[in-house]
Short mmCIF file of C-alpha atoms in Angstrom, two decimals:
data_model
loop_
_atom_site.label_atom_id
_atom_site.label_comp_id
_atom_site.label_asym_id
_atom_site.label_seq_id
_atom_site.Cartn_x
_atom_site.Cartn_y
_atom_site.Cartn_z
CA MET A 493 12.64 -7.15 19.09
CA LYS A 494 10.83 -4.41 20.97
CA GLN A 495 8.31 -2.24 19.14
CA HIS A 496 10.53 0.84 18.99
CA GLN A 497 13.40 -1.31 17.66
CA LYS A 498 11.13 -2.62 14.90
CA MET A 499 10.09 0.96 14.16
CA LEU A 500 13.73 2.02 13.91
CA LEU A 501 14.43 -0.90 11.56
CA GLY A 502 11.48 0.15 9.38
CA ILE A 503 12.77 3.73 9.30
CA VAL A 504 16.27 2.63 8.27
CA ILE A 505 15.07 0.20 5.60
CA GLY A 506 12.45 2.52 4.12
CA THR A 507 14.69 5.59 4.09
CA GLY A 508 17.79 3.79 2.88
CA ALA A 509 15.99 1.90 0.13
CA GLY A 510 14.18 5.03 -1.00
CA ILE A 511 17.34 7.14 -1.24
CA LEU A 512 19.11 4.31 -3.11
CA ALA A 513 16.20 3.97 -5.53
CA ASN A 514 16.20 7.75 -6.10
CA LEU A 515 19.92 7.75 -6.87
CA VAL A 516 19.84 4.69 -9.14
CA ALA A 517 16.50 4.95 -10.94
CA HIS A 518 15.05 8.42 -10.46
CA GLY A 519 12.31 8.92 -13.05
CA ALA A 520 12.31 5.27 -14.19
CA PRO A 521 8.82 3.91 -15.05
CA TRP A 522 9.31 0.75 -12.97
CA LEU A 523 10.15 2.77 -9.85
CA GLU A 524 7.08 4.93 -10.28
CA TRP A 525 4.97 1.75 -10.69
CA VAL A 526 6.41 0.30 -7.46
CA VAL A 527 5.83 3.53 -5.57
CA THR A 528 2.26 4.02 -6.88
CA ASN A 529 0.99 0.44 -6.69
CA ILE A 530 2.87 -1.02 -3.72
CA THR A 531 4.52 1.31 -1.22
CA SER A 532 2.05 4.16 -1.56
CA LEU A 533 -0.86 1.69 -1.27
CA VAL A 534 0.57 0.07 1.89
CA GLY A 535 1.27 3.45 3.45
CA THR A 536 -2.18 4.80 2.61
CA LEU A 537 -3.89 1.73 4.13
CA PHE A 538 -1.88 2.25 7.32
CA LEU A 539 -2.97 5.91 7.47
CA ARG A 540 -6.62 5.03 6.83
CA MET A 541 -6.55 2.54 9.72
CA LEU A 542 -5.30 5.32 11.99
CA LEU A 543 -7.91 7.79 10.75
CA MET A 544 -10.83 5.38 11.19
CA LEU A 545 -10.17 5.29 14.94
CA VAL A 546 -10.11 9.06 15.45
CA VAL A 547 -13.77 9.81 16.17
CA PRO A 548 -14.55 7.03 18.71
CA LEU A 549 -11.15 7.38 20.41
CA LEU A 550 -11.36 11.16 20.72
CA PHE A 551 -14.94 11.09 22.04
CA ALA A 552 -14.31 8.35 24.59
CA ALA A 553 -10.99 9.81 25.76
CA LEU A 554 -12.35 13.33 26.25
CA VAL A 555 -15.50 12.16 28.03
CA MET A 556 -13.53 9.95 30.43
CA GLY A 557 -10.83 12.59 30.94
CA VAL A 558 -13.42 15.14 32.09
CA CYS A 559 -15.50 12.55 33.89
CA GLU A 560 -12.61 11.43 36.07
CA LEU A 561 -12.44 14.92 37.57
CA ASP A 562 -15.62 14.17 39.58
CA LEU A 563 -16.50 17.87 39.62
CA LYS A 564 -19.22 17.58 42.26
CA GLN A 565 -16.91 16.30 44.98
CA LEU A 566 -13.55 17.84 44.19
CA GLY A 567 -14.69 21.44 44.01
CA ARG A 568 -11.79 23.86 44.53
CA LEU A 569 -9.08 21.24 44.02
CA GLY A 570 -10.47 20.17 40.64
CA LEU A 571 -11.05 23.72 39.44
CA ARG A 572 -7.52 24.80 40.39
CA THR A 573 -6.06 21.81 38.56
CA LEU A 574 -8.22 22.33 35.48
CA GLY A 575 -7.53 26.07 35.38
CA TYR A 576 -3.78 25.53 35.69
CA THR A 577 -3.85 22.88 32.97
CA VAL A 578 -5.71 25.11 30.48
CA VAL A 579 -3.42 28.12 31.08
CA VAL A 580 -0.13 26.20 30.95
CA SER A 581 -1.23 24.12 27.95
CA SER A 582 -2.16 27.34 26.14
CA ILE A 583 1.32 28.72 26.83
CA ALA A 584 2.89 25.45 25.59
CA VAL A 585 1.00 25.48 22.29
CA LEU A 586 1.72 29.19 21.83
CA ILE A 587 5.45 28.59 22.29
CA GLY A 588 5.32 25.83 19.70
CA LEU A 589 3.39 27.89 17.15
CA VAL A 590 5.71 30.89 17.57
CA ALA A 591 8.78 28.66 17.13
CA VAL A 592 7.43 27.14 13.91
CA ASN A 593 6.49 30.53 12.47
CA VAL A 594 9.89 32.01 13.37
CA PHE A 595 12.14 29.18 12.17
CA GLN A 596 9.82 27.75 9.47
CA PRO A 597 11.41 24.27 9.32
CA GLY A 598 9.00 23.11 6.60
CA LYS A 599 9.83 25.85 4.10
CA GLY A 600 12.12 25.26 1.13
CA LEU A 601 10.48 22.46 -0.85
CA SER A 602 9.88 23.28 -4.51
CA ASP A 603 6.39 23.14 -5.99
CA GLU A 604 7.53 20.14 -8.05
CA ALA A 605 8.61 18.29 -4.89
CA ARG A 606 5.29 19.01 -3.18
CA ALA A 607 3.43 17.69 -6.21
CA LEU A 608 5.50 14.49 -6.09
CA ILE A 609 4.72 13.97 -2.40
CA GLN A 610 0.99 14.38 -2.97
CA GLN A 611 0.84 11.89 -5.84
CA GLY A 612 -1.40 9.00 -4.99
CA THR A 613 -3.10 10.74 -2.06
CA ALA A 614 -6.06 8.52 -1.26
CA VAL A 615 -7.11 9.72 2.18
CA LYS A 616 -10.04 12.09 1.93
CA ALA A 617 -9.57 15.25 3.95
CA ALA A 618 -12.31 16.62 6.15
CA PRO A 619 -13.77 19.95 5.01
CA ALA A 620 -11.79 22.98 6.16
CA PRO A 621 -13.66 25.80 7.94
CA SER A 622 -15.32 27.96 5.27
CA ASP A 623 -15.71 31.04 7.49
CA THR A 624 -12.76 31.79 9.77
CA SER A 625 -14.17 34.91 11.42
CA VAL A 626 -14.26 34.81 15.23
CA PRO A 627 -18.10 34.91 15.58
CA ALA A 628 -18.46 32.14 12.97
CA LEU A 629 -15.88 29.96 14.68
CA ILE A 630 -17.53 30.41 18.08
CA THR A 631 -20.95 29.59 16.61
CA ALA A 632 -19.60 26.52 14.80
CA MET A 633 -18.22 25.14 18.07
CA VAL A 634 -21.73 24.12 19.16
CA PRO A 635 -23.11 21.45 16.79
CA ASN A 636 -26.72 21.18 15.71
CA ASN A 637 -26.20 17.43 15.37
CA PRO A 638 -23.08 15.88 16.97
CA VAL A 639 -23.44 12.68 14.94
CA LYS A 640 -23.51 14.67 11.69
CA ALA A 641 -20.54 16.74 12.93
CA ALA A 642 -18.54 13.54 13.47
CA ALA A 643 -19.53 12.19 10.06
CA ASP A 644 -18.58 15.46 8.35
CA GLY A 645 -15.23 15.63 10.13
CA ASP A 646 -16.20 18.74 12.15
CA MET A 647 -13.93 17.82 15.03
CA ILE A 648 -14.21 21.15 16.88
CA ALA A 649 -17.95 20.63 17.33
CA LEU A 650 -17.39 17.00 18.34
CA ILE A 651 -14.77 17.99 20.93
CA VAL A 652 -17.07 20.60 22.49
CA PHE A 653 -19.96 18.12 22.60
CA ALA A 654 -17.69 15.52 24.24
CA LEU A 655 -16.64 18.06 26.89
CA PHE A 656 -20.27 18.96 27.66
CA PHE A 657 -21.17 15.28 27.73
CA GLY A 658 -18.28 14.48 30.09
CA VAL A 659 -19.23 17.26 32.53
CA ALA A 660 -22.88 16.16 32.55
CA LEU A 661 -21.88 12.54 33.06
CA ALA A 662 -19.59 13.53 35.96
CA VAL A 663 -22.40 15.31 37.83
CA THR A 664 -25.11 12.70 37.14
CA ASP A 665 -25.16 10.15 39.93
CA THR A 666 -27.64 7.51 38.83
CA GLU A 667 -27.34 3.82 38.10
CA GLY A 668 -27.87 4.42 34.39
CA ALA A 669 -25.17 7.11 34.30
CA ARG A 670 -22.71 4.82 36.06
CA ALA A 671 -23.47 2.06 33.56
CA LEU A 672 -23.00 4.52 30.69
CA LYS A 673 -19.68 5.61 32.15
CA GLY A 674 -18.58 2.00 32.26
CA ALA A 675 -19.66 1.53 28.64
CA ILE A 676 -17.68 4.58 27.48
CA GLN A 677 -14.66 3.37 29.43
CA GLY A 678 -15.08 0.05 27.61
CA LEU A 679 -15.21 1.88 24.28
CA TYR A 680 -11.99 3.69 25.20
CA ASP A 681 -10.31 0.41 26.16
CA VAL A 682 -11.35 -1.19 22.86
CA MET A 683 -10.06 1.81 20.89
CA MET A 684 -6.71 1.59 22.70
CA THR A 685 -6.52 -2.10 21.80
CA LEU A 686 -7.14 -1.22 18.17
CA ILE A 687 -4.58 1.59 18.27
CA ASP A 688 -2.05 -0.84 19.67
CA ALA A 689 -2.86 -3.32 16.89
CA VAL A 690 -2.49 -0.67 14.19
CA LEU A 691 0.78 0.56 15.67
CA ARG A 692 2.13 -2.97 15.50
CA LEU A 693 1.89 -2.51 11.74
CA ALA A 694 3.70 0.82 12.02
CA PRO A 695 7.18 -0.49 11.06
CA VAL A 696 5.81 -1.72 7.71
CA GLY A 697 3.61 1.34 7.20
CA VAL A 698 6.37 3.80 8.08
CA ALA A 699 8.89 1.96 5.86
CA ALA A 700 6.44 2.15 2.94
CA LEU A 701 5.65 5.82 3.50
CA LEU A 702 9.30 6.80 3.89
CA PHE A 703 10.31 4.78 0.80
CA THR A 704 7.62 6.59 -1.20
CA MET A 705 8.81 9.97 0.08
CA THR A 706 12.57 9.48 -0.31
CA ALA A 707 12.31 7.63 -3.65
CA ARG A 708 10.60 10.69 -5.11
CA LEU A 709 12.54 13.43 -3.30
CA GLY A 710 15.91 11.93 -2.40
CA PHE A 711 18.10 13.03 0.53
CA GLY A 712 16.88 16.65 0.65
CA ILE A 713 13.67 15.84 2.54
CA LEU A 714 15.67 14.46 5.49
CA MET A 715 17.25 17.86 6.13
CA GLN A 716 13.82 19.33 6.77
CA VAL A 717 13.02 16.50 9.17
CA ALA A 718 16.17 17.39 11.13
CA ALA A 719 15.08 21.04 11.23
CA TYR A 720 11.62 19.96 12.47
CA VAL A 721 13.13 17.86 15.27
CA GLY A 722 15.30 20.80 16.29
CA VAL A 723 12.32 23.16 16.54
CA VAL A 724 10.31 20.63 18.59
CA LEU A 725 13.19 20.12 21.05
CA LEU A 726 13.75 23.88 21.34
CA ALA A 727 10.07 24.52 22.12
CA LEU A 728 9.93 21.64 24.64
CA SER A 729 13.07 22.92 26.37
CA LEU A 730 11.76 26.50 26.60
CA HIS A 731 8.54 25.28 28.17
CA MET A 732 10.17 22.84 30.59
CA PHE A 733 12.99 25.00 31.89
CA GLY A 734 11.29 28.37 31.38
CA VAL A 735 7.57 28.08 32.07
CA TYR A 736 7.80 25.30 34.66
CA SER A 737 10.63 27.06 36.52
CA LEU A 738 8.55 30.24 36.75
CA SER A 739 5.48 28.23 37.78
CA VAL A 740 7.31 26.36 40.53
CA ARG A 741 8.95 29.55 41.81
CA PHE A 742 6.05 32.01 41.75
CA LEU A 743 2.98 29.75 41.95
CA GLY A 744 4.44 26.95 44.05
CA GLY A 745 6.87 28.98 46.17
CA ARG A 746 9.75 26.54 45.63
CA ASN A 747 13.29 26.60 44.27
CA PRO A 748 13.18 25.40 40.61
CA ILE A 749 16.65 23.81 40.84
CA ALA A 750 15.61 21.80 43.88
CA PHE A 751 12.35 20.87 42.12
CA PHE A 752 14.11 19.42 39.06
CA ARG A 753 16.60 17.63 41.29
CA ASP A 754 13.83 16.01 43.33
CA CYS A 755 11.98 14.99 40.14
CA ARG A 756 14.95 13.22 38.51
CA LEU A 757 13.57 9.70 39.02
CA ALA A 758 10.23 10.54 37.41
CA ILE A 759 11.91 12.42 34.56
CA VAL A 760 14.18 9.48 33.70
CA THR A 761 11.27 7.02 33.92
CA ALA A 762 9.11 9.18 31.64
CA PHE A 763 11.88 9.51 29.05
CA SER A 764 12.57 5.78 28.99
CA THR A 765 8.93 4.59 28.87
CA ALA A 766 7.39 7.37 26.72
CA SER A 767 4.19 6.81 28.75
CA SER A 768 2.62 9.26 31.20
CA SER A 769 0.34 6.51 32.48
CA GLY A 770 3.25 4.10 32.92
CA THR A 771 5.21 6.73 34.88
CA LEU A 772 2.34 7.46 37.28
CA PRO A 773 3.51 5.14 40.11
CA THR A 774 6.99 6.67 40.02
CA ALA A 775 5.57 10.20 39.90
CA LEU A 776 3.42 9.49 42.97
CA LYS A 777 6.47 8.21 44.82
CA VAL A 778 8.47 11.32 43.89
CA ALA A 779 5.64 13.67 44.90
CA GLU A 780 5.16 12.11 48.33
CA GLU A 781 8.72 11.21 49.27
CA ASN A 782 10.89 13.83 47.53
CA LEU A 783 8.61 16.84 47.10
CA LYS A 784 6.75 16.13 50.37
CA LEU A 785 3.37 17.07 48.90
CA PRO A 786 0.09 16.28 50.70
CA ARG A 787 -0.99 12.83 49.59
CA ASN A 788 -4.60 13.78 48.85
CA VAL A 789 -3.41 16.54 46.51
CA SER A 790 -0.61 14.64 44.79
CA ARG A 791 -2.72 11.55 44.17
CA PHE A 792 -5.56 13.53 42.61
CA VAL A 793 -3.45 15.95 40.55
CA LEU A 794 -1.04 13.30 39.24
CA THR A 795 -3.76 10.76 38.47
CA ALA A 796 -5.85 13.32 36.60
CA GLY A 797 -2.73 14.89 35.06
CA SER A 798 -1.51 11.61 33.57
CA ALA A 799 -4.63 11.73 31.40
CA MET A 800 -5.38 15.43 30.93
CA ASN A 801 -2.30 17.59 31.61
CA GLN A 802 -0.48 16.79 28.37
CA ASN A 803 1.43 20.05 27.79
CA GLY A 804 4.19 18.40 25.75
CA THR A 805 1.67 16.54 23.60
CA ALA A 806 -0.35 19.70 22.90
CA LEU A 807 2.85 21.56 21.95
CA PHE A 808 4.01 18.71 19.72
CA GLU A 809 0.68 18.50 17.91
CA GLY A 810 0.64 22.22 17.13
CA VAL A 811 4.26 22.24 15.89
CA THR A 812 3.70 19.14 13.74
CA VAL A 813 0.56 20.45 12.02
CA LEU A 814 2.19 23.77 11.14
CA PHE A 815 5.40 22.06 9.99
CA LEU A 816 3.48 19.77 7.62
CA ALA A 817 1.44 22.73 6.37
CA GLN A 818 4.71 24.48 5.51
CA VAL A 819 6.06 21.34 3.82
CA PHE A 820 3.02 21.09 1.55
CA GLY A 821 2.63 24.82 0.99
CA VAL A 822 -0.74 25.04 2.78
CA THR A 823 -1.24 28.59 4.05
CA LEU A 824 -2.71 28.77 7.55
CA THR A 825 -4.08 32.17 8.51
CA LEU A 826 -3.97 33.51 12.06
CA PRO A 827 -7.61 32.41 12.69
CA ASN A 828 -6.68 28.94 11.38
CA GLN A 829 -3.76 28.76 13.80
CA ILE A 830 -5.99 29.89 16.67
CA VAL A 831 -8.37 27.04 15.82
CA ILE A 832 -5.44 24.59 15.77
CA MET A 833 -4.27 25.94 19.14
CA PHE A 834 -7.75 25.49 20.59
CA ILE A 835 -8.00 21.89 19.32
CA CYS A 836 -4.53 21.01 20.66
CA ILE A 837 -5.38 22.36 24.11
CA LEU A 838 -8.62 20.39 24.29
CA ALA A 839 -7.09 17.29 22.73
CA GLY A 840 -4.38 17.42 25.40
CA ILE A 841 -7.11 16.64 27.93
CA GLY A 842 -8.13 13.48 26.12
CA THR A 843 -4.96 12.30 24.36
CA ALA A 844 -4.04 8.88 25.68
CA GLY A 845 -1.02 8.83 28.01
CA VAL A 846 0.59 6.03 26.02
CA PRO A 847 3.26 5.96 23.32
CA ALA A 848 2.09 7.50 19.99
CA GLY A 849 -1.26 8.52 21.52
CA SER A 850 -1.20 11.89 19.74
CA ILE A 851 -0.88 10.54 16.17
CA PRO A 852 -4.66 10.10 15.59
CA VAL A 853 -5.28 13.69 16.77
CA ILE A 854 -2.65 15.04 14.35
CA ALA A 855 -4.20 13.01 11.53
CA MET A 856 -7.59 14.54 12.33
CA ILE A 857 -6.26 18.13 12.28
CA LEU A 858 -4.41 17.51 9.01
CA GLY A 859 -7.68 16.37 7.44
CA MET A 860 -9.52 19.46 8.69
CA PHE A 861 -7.13 21.83 6.92
CA LYS A 862 -6.56 19.74 3.78
CA ILE A 863 -2.92 19.01 4.59
CA PRO A 864 -1.94 15.71 2.87
CA PRO A 865 -1.80 13.01 5.56
CA GLU A 866 1.08 11.32 3.72
CA GLY A 867 3.26 13.84 5.55
CA LEU A 868 2.74 11.79 8.71
CA ALA A 869 5.53 9.55 7.38
CA LEU A 870 8.00 12.28 8.24
CA VAL A 871 6.60 12.54 11.77
CA LEU A 872 6.28 8.79 12.41
CA GLY A 873 9.91 8.33 11.41
CA VAL A 874 11.10 10.36 14.41
CA ASP A 875 8.05 10.06 16.62
CA ARG A 876 9.49 7.56 19.10
CA PHE A 877 12.31 9.89 20.15
CA LEU A 878 10.06 12.96 20.25
CA ASP A 879 7.47 10.94 22.17
CA MET A 880 10.07 10.26 24.85
CA CYS A 881 10.91 13.98 25.03
CA ARG A 882 7.32 15.25 25.18
CA THR A 883 6.36 12.62 27.76
CA THR A 884 9.16 13.95 29.95
CA LEU A 885 7.58 17.39 29.66
CA ASN A 886 4.11 15.96 30.41
CA VAL A 887 5.21 14.21 33.61
CA THR A 888 7.28 17.18 34.80
CA GLY A 889 4.24 19.36 34.15
CA ASP A 890 2.07 17.07 36.29
CA LEU A 891 4.52 17.45 39.19
CA ALA A 892 4.71 21.22 38.70
CA ALA A 893 0.90 21.36 38.75
CA ALA A 894 0.85 19.31 41.95
CA VAL A 895 3.31 21.76 43.56
CA TYR A 896 1.03 24.68 42.63
CA VAL A 897 -2.21 23.04 43.77
CA ALA A 898 -0.62 21.76 46.99
CA ARG A 899 0.44 25.25 48.10
CA GLY A 900 -1.73 26.11 51.09
CA GLU A 901 -3.34 22.67 51.26
CA LYS A 902 -3.02 20.43 54.30
CA ASP A 903 -2.52 16.68 54.29
CA PRO A 904 -5.41 15.09 56.25
CA ALA A 905 -3.26 12.03 56.86
CA ALA A 906 -0.56 14.17 58.46
CA ASP A 907 -3.06 15.70 60.89
CA ALA A 908 -4.45 12.33 61.94
CA PRO A 909 -3.35 11.17 65.42
CA PRO A 910 -0.89 8.29 65.47
CA PRO A 911 -2.37 4.86 66.25
CA SER A 912 -2.31 4.01 69.95
CA GLU A 913 0.02 1.29 71.10
CA ALA A 914 -1.53 -1.85 72.49
#
């Protein structure tokens, strides 16, 4: 069986068994013993394995994501791509946050139900920001000690340090810097291997977490999951067919309908693979053959974009954090939501372009704001489908960015004289 099929089987078994147990033995001492000592333990261990990878993965991914821009050589092309990515990612996260606040898919659970979900919480949350004023948040972004910031769970400071580090590494052209870059790439590769290993345990972990949740709450919790999925799909659709259409028309000077028609192959590939990196060869083919973009532009923008232009992922992370905060009754003020938006934008640069690459980032943000990480069971249960949808948005966004950056650029290969005949 493929991994997503195993995940689906775990979802069905965990949810079905939990609902059955709730109907047959709700409140029974033996069921509470099973939930507390077996399923909750297995689920918590799975979550802890995810959380232990957050700091090294986030640091390595952000450093390499910025480093690959090669800022010294790319100049205008790199700055245009980076500027476009930041602006469009900000709009994506904003759309997601507005949608969650308007529809509030996580509202409706009773205080008793929230208390049941949080029973047995064994994952220690990182400290939430104590001062949420704008000057304090800006000051806290720059760490006195990045190692201490990582140990304390101060991920904003760690992200900013990683960005500074990545820029400095990109502009330092020495043998030692090149060796360091190779070492950080090696760290990233090892972290991705570990993530893959942990996700192989996901069917068991998700089944255990969903059994724990549904055995305590019954069928009602599934209705909120459906509402959450609906809000995510609505926000993704608004960004894809609204923002990208406007971008292609006014920034790229092209017909949006023709753009989506020409991108069909890349869109289908992204949806089926749920991997921006895996779709890169197809996206390059579409950009050069269908969209007729200059090769030097398309190759740079799409290669960098597969790692850093993760609009759909940033949107998904913001929606998920606010949804789980609503589920658990955690109040997030406007400054809190601005911090979450900032983290999601930056994390979109470093989130791995592979299936489920955003889960560690979500786990990190949940810890920052003391939102019980057990809620990830709700997300993991539907993550494969939503991953396919947000990857489609990511890849389409890469192509839209390439259309914008390519406007006014010439293809050096096209200007080269044809080879002389012998």
